[in-house]
mmCIF file of C-alpha atoms in Angstrom:
data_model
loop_
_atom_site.group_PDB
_atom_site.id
_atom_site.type_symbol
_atom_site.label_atom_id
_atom_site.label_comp_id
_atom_site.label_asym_id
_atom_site.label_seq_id
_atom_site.Cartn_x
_atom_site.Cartn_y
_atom_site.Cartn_z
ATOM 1 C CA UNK A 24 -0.226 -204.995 96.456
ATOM 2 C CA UNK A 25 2.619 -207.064 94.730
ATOM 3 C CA UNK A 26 1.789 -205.169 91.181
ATOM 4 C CA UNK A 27 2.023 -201.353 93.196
ATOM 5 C CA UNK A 28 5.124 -202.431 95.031
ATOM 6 C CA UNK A 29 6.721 -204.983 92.682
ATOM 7 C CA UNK A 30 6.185 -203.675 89.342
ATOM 8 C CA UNK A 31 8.875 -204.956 87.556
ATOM 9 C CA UNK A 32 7.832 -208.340 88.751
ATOM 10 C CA UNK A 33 11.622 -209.475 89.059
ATOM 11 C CA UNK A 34 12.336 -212.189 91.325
ATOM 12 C CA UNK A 35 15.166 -210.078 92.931
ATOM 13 C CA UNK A 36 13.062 -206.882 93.879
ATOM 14 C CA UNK A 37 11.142 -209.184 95.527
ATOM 15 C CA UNK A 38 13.425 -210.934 97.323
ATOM 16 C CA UNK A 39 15.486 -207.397 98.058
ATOM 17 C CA UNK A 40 12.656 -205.990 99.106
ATOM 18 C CA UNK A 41 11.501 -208.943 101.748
ATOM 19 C CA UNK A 42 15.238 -209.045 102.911
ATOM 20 C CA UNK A 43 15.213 -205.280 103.532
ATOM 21 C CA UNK A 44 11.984 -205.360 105.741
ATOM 22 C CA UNK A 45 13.847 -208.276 107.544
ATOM 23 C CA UNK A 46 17.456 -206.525 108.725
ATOM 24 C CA UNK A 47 15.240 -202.949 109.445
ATOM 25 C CA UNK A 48 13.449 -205.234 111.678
ATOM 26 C CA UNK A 49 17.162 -206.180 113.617
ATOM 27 C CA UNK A 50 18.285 -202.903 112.666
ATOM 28 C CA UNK A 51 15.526 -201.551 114.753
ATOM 29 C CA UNK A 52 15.674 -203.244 117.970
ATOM 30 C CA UNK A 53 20.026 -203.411 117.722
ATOM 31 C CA UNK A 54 20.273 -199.486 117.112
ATOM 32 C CA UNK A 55 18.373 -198.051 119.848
ATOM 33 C CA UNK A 56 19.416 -201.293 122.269
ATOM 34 C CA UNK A 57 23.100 -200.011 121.101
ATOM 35 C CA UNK A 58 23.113 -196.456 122.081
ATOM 36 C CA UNK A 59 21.378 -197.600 125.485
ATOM 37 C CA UNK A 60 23.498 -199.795 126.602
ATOM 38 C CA UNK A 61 25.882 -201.217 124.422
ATOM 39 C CA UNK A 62 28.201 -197.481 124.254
ATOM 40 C CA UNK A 63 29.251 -195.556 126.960
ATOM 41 C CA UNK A 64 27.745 -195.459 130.217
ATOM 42 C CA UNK A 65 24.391 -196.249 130.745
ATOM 43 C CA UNK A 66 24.699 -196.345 134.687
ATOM 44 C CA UNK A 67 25.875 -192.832 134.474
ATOM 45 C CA UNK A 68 23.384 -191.657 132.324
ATOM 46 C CA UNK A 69 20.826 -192.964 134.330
ATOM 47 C CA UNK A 70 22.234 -191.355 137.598
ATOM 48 C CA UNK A 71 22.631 -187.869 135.604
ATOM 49 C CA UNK A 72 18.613 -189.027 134.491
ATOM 50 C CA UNK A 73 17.775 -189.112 138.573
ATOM 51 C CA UNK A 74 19.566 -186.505 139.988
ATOM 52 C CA UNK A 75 18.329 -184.004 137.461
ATOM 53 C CA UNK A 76 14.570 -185.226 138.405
ATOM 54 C CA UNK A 77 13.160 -182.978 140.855
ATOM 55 C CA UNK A 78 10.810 -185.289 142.267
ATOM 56 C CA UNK A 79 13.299 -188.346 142.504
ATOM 57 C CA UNK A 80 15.564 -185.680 145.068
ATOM 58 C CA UNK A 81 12.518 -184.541 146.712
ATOM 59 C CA UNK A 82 11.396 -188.011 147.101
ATOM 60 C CA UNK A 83 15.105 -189.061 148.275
ATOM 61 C CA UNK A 84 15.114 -186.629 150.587
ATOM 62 C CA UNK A 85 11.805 -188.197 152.407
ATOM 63 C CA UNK A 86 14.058 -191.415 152.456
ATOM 64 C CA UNK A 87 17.003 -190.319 154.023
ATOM 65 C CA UNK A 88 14.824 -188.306 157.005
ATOM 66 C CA UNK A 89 12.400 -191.598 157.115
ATOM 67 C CA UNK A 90 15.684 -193.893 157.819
ATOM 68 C CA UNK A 91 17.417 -191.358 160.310
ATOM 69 C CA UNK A 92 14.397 -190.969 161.987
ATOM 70 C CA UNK A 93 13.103 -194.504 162.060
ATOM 71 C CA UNK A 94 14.259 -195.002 165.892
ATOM 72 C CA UNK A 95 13.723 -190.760 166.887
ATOM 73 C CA UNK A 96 11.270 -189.294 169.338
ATOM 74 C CA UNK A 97 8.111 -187.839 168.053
ATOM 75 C CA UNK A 98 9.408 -183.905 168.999
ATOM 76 C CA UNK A 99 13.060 -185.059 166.681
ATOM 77 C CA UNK A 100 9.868 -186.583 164.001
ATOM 78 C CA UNK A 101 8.619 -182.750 163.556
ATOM 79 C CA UNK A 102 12.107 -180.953 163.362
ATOM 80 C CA UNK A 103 13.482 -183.388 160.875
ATOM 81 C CA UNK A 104 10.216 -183.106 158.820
ATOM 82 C CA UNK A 105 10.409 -179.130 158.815
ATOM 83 C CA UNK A 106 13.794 -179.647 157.169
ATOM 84 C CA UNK A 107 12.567 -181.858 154.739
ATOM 85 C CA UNK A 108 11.962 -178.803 152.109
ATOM 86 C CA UNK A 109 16.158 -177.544 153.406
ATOM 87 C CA UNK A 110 17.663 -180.637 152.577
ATOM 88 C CA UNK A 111 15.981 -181.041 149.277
ATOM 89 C CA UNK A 112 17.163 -177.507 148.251
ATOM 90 C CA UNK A 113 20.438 -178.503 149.330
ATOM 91 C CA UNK A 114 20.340 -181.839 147.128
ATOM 92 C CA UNK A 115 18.727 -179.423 144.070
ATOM 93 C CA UNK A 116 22.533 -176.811 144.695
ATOM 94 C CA UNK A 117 24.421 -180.634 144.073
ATOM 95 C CA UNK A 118 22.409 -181.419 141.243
ATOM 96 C CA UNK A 119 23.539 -178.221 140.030
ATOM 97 C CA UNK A 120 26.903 -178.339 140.744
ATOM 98 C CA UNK A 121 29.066 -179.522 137.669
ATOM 99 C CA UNK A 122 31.686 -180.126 139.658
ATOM 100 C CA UNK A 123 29.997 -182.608 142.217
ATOM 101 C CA UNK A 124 28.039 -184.372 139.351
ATOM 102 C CA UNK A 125 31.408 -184.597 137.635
ATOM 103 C CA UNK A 126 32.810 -186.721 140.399
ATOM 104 C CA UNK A 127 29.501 -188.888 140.289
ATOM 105 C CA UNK A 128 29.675 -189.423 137.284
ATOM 106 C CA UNK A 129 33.338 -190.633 137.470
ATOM 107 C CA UNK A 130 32.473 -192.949 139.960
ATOM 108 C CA UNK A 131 29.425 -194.584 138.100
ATOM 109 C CA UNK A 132 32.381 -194.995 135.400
ATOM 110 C CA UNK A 133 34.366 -197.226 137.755
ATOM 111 C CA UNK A 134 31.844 -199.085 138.770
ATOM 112 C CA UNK A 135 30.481 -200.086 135.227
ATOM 113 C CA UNK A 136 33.983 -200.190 134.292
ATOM 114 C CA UNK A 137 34.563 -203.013 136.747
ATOM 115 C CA UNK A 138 31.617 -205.132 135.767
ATOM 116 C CA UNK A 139 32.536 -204.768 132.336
ATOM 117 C CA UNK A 140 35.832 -205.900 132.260
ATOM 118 C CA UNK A 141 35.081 -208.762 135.589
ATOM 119 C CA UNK A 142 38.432 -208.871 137.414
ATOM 120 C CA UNK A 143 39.635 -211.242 139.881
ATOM 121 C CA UNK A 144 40.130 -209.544 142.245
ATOM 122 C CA UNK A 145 38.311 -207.063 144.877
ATOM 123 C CA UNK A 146 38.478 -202.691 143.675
ATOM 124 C CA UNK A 147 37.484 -200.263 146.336
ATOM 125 C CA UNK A 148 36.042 -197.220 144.461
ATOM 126 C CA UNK A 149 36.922 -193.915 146.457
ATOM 127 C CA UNK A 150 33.792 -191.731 146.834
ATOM 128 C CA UNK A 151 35.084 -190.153 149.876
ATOM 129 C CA UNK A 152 35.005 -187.038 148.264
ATOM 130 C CA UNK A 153 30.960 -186.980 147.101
ATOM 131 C CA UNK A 154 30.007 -188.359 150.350
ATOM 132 C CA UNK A 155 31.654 -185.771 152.514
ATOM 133 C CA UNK A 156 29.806 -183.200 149.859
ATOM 134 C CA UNK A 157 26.601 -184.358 150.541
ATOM 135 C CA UNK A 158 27.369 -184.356 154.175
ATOM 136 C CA UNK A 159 28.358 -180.935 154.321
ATOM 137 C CA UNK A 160 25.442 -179.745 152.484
ATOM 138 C CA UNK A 161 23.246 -181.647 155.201
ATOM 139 C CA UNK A 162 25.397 -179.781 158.084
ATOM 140 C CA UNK A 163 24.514 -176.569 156.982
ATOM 141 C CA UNK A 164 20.916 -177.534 157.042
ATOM 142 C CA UNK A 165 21.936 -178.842 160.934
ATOM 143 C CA UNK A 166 25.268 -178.934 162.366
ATOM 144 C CA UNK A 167 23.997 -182.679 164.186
ATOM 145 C CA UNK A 168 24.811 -183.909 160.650
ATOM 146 C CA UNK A 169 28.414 -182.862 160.545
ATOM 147 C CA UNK A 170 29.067 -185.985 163.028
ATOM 148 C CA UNK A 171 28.756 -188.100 160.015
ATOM 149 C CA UNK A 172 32.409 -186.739 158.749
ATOM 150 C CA UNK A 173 34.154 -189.354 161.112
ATOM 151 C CA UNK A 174 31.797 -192.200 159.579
ATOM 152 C CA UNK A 175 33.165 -190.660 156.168
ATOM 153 C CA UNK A 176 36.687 -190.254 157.276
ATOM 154 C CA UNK A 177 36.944 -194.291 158.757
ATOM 155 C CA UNK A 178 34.749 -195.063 155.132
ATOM 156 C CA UNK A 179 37.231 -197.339 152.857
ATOM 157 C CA UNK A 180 34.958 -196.539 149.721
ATOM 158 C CA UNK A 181 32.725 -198.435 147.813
ATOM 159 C CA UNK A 182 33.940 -202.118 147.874
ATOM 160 C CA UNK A 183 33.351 -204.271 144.677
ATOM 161 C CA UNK A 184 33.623 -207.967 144.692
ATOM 162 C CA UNK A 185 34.505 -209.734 141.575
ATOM 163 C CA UNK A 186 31.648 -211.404 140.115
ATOM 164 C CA UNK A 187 31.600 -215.286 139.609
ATOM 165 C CA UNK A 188 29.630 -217.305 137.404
ATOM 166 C CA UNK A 189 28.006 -214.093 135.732
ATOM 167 C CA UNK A 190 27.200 -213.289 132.427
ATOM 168 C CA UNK A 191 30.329 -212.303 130.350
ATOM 169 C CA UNK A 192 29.042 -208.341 129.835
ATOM 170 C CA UNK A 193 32.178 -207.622 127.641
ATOM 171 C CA UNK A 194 31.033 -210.307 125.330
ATOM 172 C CA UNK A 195 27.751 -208.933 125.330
ATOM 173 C CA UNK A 196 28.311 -205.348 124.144
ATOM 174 C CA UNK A 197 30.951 -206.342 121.588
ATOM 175 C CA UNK A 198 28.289 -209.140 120.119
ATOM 176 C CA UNK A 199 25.924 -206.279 120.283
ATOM 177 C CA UNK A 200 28.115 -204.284 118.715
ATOM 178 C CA UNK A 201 28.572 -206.324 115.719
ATOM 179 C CA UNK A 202 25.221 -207.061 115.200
ATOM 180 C CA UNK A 203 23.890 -203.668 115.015
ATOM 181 C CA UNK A 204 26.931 -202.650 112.440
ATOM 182 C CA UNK A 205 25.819 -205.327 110.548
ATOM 183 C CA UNK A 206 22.026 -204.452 110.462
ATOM 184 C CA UNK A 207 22.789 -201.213 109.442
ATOM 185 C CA UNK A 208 24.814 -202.491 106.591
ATOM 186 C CA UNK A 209 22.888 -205.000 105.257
ATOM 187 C CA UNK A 210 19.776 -203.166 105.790
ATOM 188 C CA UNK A 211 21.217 -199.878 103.537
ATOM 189 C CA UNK A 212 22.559 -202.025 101.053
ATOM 190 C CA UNK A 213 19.213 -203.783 100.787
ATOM 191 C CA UNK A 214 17.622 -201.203 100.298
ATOM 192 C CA UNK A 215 19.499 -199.828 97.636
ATOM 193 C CA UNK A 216 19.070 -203.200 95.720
ATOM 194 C CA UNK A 217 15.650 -202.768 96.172
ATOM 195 C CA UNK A 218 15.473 -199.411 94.593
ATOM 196 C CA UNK A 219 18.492 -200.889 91.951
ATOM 197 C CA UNK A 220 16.196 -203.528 90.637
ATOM 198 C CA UNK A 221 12.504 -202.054 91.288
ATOM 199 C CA UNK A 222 11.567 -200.710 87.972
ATOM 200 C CA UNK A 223 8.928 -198.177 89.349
ATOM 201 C CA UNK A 224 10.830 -195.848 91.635
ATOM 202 C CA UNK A 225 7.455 -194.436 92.558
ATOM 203 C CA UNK A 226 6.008 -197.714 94.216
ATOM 204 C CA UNK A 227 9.387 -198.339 95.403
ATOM 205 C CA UNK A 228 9.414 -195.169 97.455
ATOM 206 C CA UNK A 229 6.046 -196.002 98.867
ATOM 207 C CA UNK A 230 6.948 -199.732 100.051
ATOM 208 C CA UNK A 231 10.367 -198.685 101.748
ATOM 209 C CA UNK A 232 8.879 -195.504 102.941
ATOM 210 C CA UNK A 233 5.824 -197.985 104.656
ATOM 211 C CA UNK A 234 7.826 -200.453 105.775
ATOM 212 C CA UNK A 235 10.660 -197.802 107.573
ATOM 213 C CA UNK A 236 6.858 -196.017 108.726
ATOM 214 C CA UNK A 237 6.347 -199.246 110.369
ATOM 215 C CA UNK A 238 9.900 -199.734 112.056
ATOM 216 C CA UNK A 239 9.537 -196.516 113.156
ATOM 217 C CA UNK A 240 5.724 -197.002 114.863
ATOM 218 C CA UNK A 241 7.243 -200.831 116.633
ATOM 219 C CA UNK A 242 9.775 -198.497 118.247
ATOM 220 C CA UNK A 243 7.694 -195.940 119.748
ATOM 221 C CA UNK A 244 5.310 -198.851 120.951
ATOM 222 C CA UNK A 245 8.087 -200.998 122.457
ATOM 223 C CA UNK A 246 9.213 -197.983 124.661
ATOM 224 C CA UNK A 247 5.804 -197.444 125.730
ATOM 225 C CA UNK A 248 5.093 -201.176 126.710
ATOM 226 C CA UNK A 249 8.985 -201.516 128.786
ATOM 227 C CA UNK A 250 8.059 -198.293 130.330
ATOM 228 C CA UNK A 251 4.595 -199.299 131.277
ATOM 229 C CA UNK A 252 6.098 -202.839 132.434
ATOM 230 C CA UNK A 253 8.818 -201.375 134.390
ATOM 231 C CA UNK A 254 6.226 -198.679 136.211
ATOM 232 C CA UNK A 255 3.288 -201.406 137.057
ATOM 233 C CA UNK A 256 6.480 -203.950 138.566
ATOM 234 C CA UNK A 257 7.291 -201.348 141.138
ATOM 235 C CA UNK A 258 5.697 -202.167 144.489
ATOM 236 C CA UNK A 259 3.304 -198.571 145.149
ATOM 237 C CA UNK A 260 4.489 -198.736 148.520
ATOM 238 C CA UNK A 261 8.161 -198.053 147.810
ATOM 239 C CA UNK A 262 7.509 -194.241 147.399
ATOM 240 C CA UNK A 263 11.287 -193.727 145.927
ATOM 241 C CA UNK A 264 11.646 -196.570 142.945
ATOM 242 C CA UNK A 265 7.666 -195.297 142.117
ATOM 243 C CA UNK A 266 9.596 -192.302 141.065
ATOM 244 C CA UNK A 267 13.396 -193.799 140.244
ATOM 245 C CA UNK A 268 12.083 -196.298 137.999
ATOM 246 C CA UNK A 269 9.823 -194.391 135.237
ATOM 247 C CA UNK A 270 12.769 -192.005 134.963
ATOM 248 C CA UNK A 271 15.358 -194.668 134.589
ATOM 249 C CA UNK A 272 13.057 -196.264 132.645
ATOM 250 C CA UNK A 273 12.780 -193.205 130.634
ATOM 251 C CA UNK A 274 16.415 -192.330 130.380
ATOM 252 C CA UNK A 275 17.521 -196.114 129.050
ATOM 253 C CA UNK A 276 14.389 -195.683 126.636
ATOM 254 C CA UNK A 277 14.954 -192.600 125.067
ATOM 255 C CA UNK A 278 16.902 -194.214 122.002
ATOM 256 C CA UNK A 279 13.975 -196.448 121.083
ATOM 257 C CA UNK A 280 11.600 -193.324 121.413
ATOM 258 C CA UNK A 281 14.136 -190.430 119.075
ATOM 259 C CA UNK A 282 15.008 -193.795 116.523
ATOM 260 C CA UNK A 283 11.841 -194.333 116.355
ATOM 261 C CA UNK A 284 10.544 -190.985 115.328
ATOM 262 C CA UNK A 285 13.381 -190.609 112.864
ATOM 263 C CA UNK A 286 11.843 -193.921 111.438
ATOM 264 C CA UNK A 287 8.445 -192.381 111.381
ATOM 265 C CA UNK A 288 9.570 -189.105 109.768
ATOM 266 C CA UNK A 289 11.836 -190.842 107.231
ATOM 267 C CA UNK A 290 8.896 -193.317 106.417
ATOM 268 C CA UNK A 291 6.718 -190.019 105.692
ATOM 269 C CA UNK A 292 8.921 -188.381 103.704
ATOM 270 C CA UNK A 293 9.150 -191.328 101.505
ATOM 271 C CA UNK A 294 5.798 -192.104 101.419
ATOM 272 C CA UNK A 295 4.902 -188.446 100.241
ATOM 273 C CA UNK A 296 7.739 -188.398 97.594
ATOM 274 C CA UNK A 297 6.941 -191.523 96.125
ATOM 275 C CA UNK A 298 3.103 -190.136 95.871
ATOM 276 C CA UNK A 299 4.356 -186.515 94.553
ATOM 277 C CA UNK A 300 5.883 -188.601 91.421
ATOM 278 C CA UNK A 301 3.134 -191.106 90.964
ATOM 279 C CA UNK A 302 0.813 -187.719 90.519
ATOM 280 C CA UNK A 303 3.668 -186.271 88.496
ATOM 281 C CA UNK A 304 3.715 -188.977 86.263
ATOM 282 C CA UNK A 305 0.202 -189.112 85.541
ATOM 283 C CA UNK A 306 -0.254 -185.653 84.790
ATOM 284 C CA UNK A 307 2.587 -185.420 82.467
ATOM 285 C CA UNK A 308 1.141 -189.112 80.551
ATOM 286 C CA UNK A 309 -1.736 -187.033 78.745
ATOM 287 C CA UNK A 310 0.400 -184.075 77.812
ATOM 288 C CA UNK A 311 2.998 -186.561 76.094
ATOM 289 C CA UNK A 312 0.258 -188.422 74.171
ATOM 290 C CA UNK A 313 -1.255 -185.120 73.163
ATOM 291 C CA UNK A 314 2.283 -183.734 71.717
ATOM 292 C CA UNK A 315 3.005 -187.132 69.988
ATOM 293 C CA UNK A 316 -0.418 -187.177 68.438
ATOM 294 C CA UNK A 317 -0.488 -186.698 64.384
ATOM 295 C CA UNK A 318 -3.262 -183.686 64.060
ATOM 296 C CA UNK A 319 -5.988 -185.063 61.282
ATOM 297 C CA UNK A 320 -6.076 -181.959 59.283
ATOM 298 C CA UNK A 321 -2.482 -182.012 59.020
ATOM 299 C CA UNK A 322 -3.075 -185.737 57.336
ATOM 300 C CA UNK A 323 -5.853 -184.325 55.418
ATOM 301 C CA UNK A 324 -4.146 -181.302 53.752
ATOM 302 C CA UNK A 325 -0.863 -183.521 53.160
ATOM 303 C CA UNK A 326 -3.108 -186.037 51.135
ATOM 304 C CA UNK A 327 -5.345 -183.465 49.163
ATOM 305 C CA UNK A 328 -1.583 -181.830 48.320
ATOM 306 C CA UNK A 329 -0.225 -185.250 46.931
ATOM 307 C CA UNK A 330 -3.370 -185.530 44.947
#
């Protein structure tokens, strides 16, 4: 193994090549952990994530009739169950409305914005507007539903208290941030070192194109496992986080699962490459010695002319 990947048998290839394999190891947990979380929003990407998921609003929609019907007689049990299929078409036209997932979205903002940055003091988030959307929608399903717009009307908004003795999430992201920056730097440069002071490019394809193959395979199987974690936590009872959490689960994962095919495909690319030129090179060895060769007749005829 060390003669096909470490040819040139130079104490720096080796310990390039060993240092490479080390910050591709950081580089792939940090990347994928980065675009989840540590950019952006991940709240609102997970919302988007749910509300596009038919079976989460479907499933919501069960909810919301199963808590305003906890306390209803069994004739209001089978009109509020025939709407069931209504009120879910009306959550599918929100889904679909740009406009309405616009102002969701915003909102998810402030909220993530606020545990972010940690204030002192309390921020009341105004979702007056998405509320009294989703009410209306439900009125037009049945007009007993448009009694709700004086609950929204009195509603102050979403009221966030500032968080004590919690985990400094600001800190977080920006350490986050610098540690995946410097993965990816160290881990190209590395690399490059490798390939610098490797004196057969060939088996130096084939060991970073493994090793990235690898990466590339931990990624795909660490998405699997959360996801599988995440789904077998969730108590089978609680019909609506059955079917929040895969897809949140899903939608936080989804860097670890497209890094980790990049990994994969860059890892076979190399891998080929670096066997293309091995084959290359052995093809063309025989056709060199054969050119270089001195012909013996040629030898014979010059010595029978010198005689």
């Amino acid at each position: 193994m060390t003669k096909q990947f470490f040819r040139a048998r130079r104490a720096p290839a080796v310990l390039f090549g060993i240092l490479f394999v080390l910050f591709g190891l950081f580089l792939s947990i940090s990347m994928p952990t980065w675009l989840s979380v540590g950019r952006g929003n991940p709240a609102g990407t997970t919302i988007k994530a749910l509300t596009r998921d038919k079976a989460f609003r479907d499933e919501a929609a069960r909810f919301f009739i199963e808590k305003l019907t906890e306390n209803a007689s069994s004739e209001d049990l089978a009109k509020y169950d025939e709407m069931r299929p209504t009120i879910s078409g009306k959550l599918d036209e929100l889904a679909a409305n740009k406009e309405f997932m616009a102002k969701v979205d915003a909102i998810s903002g402030d909220i993530y914005d606020f545990f972010v940055e940690q204030p002192d003091q309390t921020r009341v988030v105004d979702a007056k507007a998405v509320v009294s959307q989703v009410v209306d929608a439900l009125a037009e399903v049945d007009p007993q539903f448009k009694g709700l717009s004086k609950d929204v009307n009195d509603w102050e908004g979403l009221k966030l208290e500032p968080v004590k003795d919690g985990p400094d999430v600001k800190a977080i992201k920006n350490g986050l941030t610098n540690f995946f920056w410097a993965s990816l730097a160290l881990t190209v440069i590395f690399a490059l070192l490798y390939l610098r002071w490797s004196r057969s490019k060939k088996g130096a394809l084939l060991f970073l194109g493994i090793s990235v193959l690898i990466l590339g395979i931990i990624d795909v199987v660490v998405s699997s496992g959360v996801r599988s974690v995440a789904e077998s936590a969730v108590d089978d009872k609680d019909k609506l986080a059955a079917v929040a959490v895969p897809v949140a689960a899903d939608s936080l994962l989804k860097p670890f699962r497209t890094i980790g095919i990049v990994w994969i495909v860059l890892g076979v690319a190399s891998i080929v490459t670096g066997i293309v030129l091995a084959r290359r090179a052995k093809h063309a060895a025989p056709q060199s010695a054969d050119a270089t060769a001195i012909p013996a007749d040629a030898t014979s005829g010059t010595a029978d002319t010198n005689d």
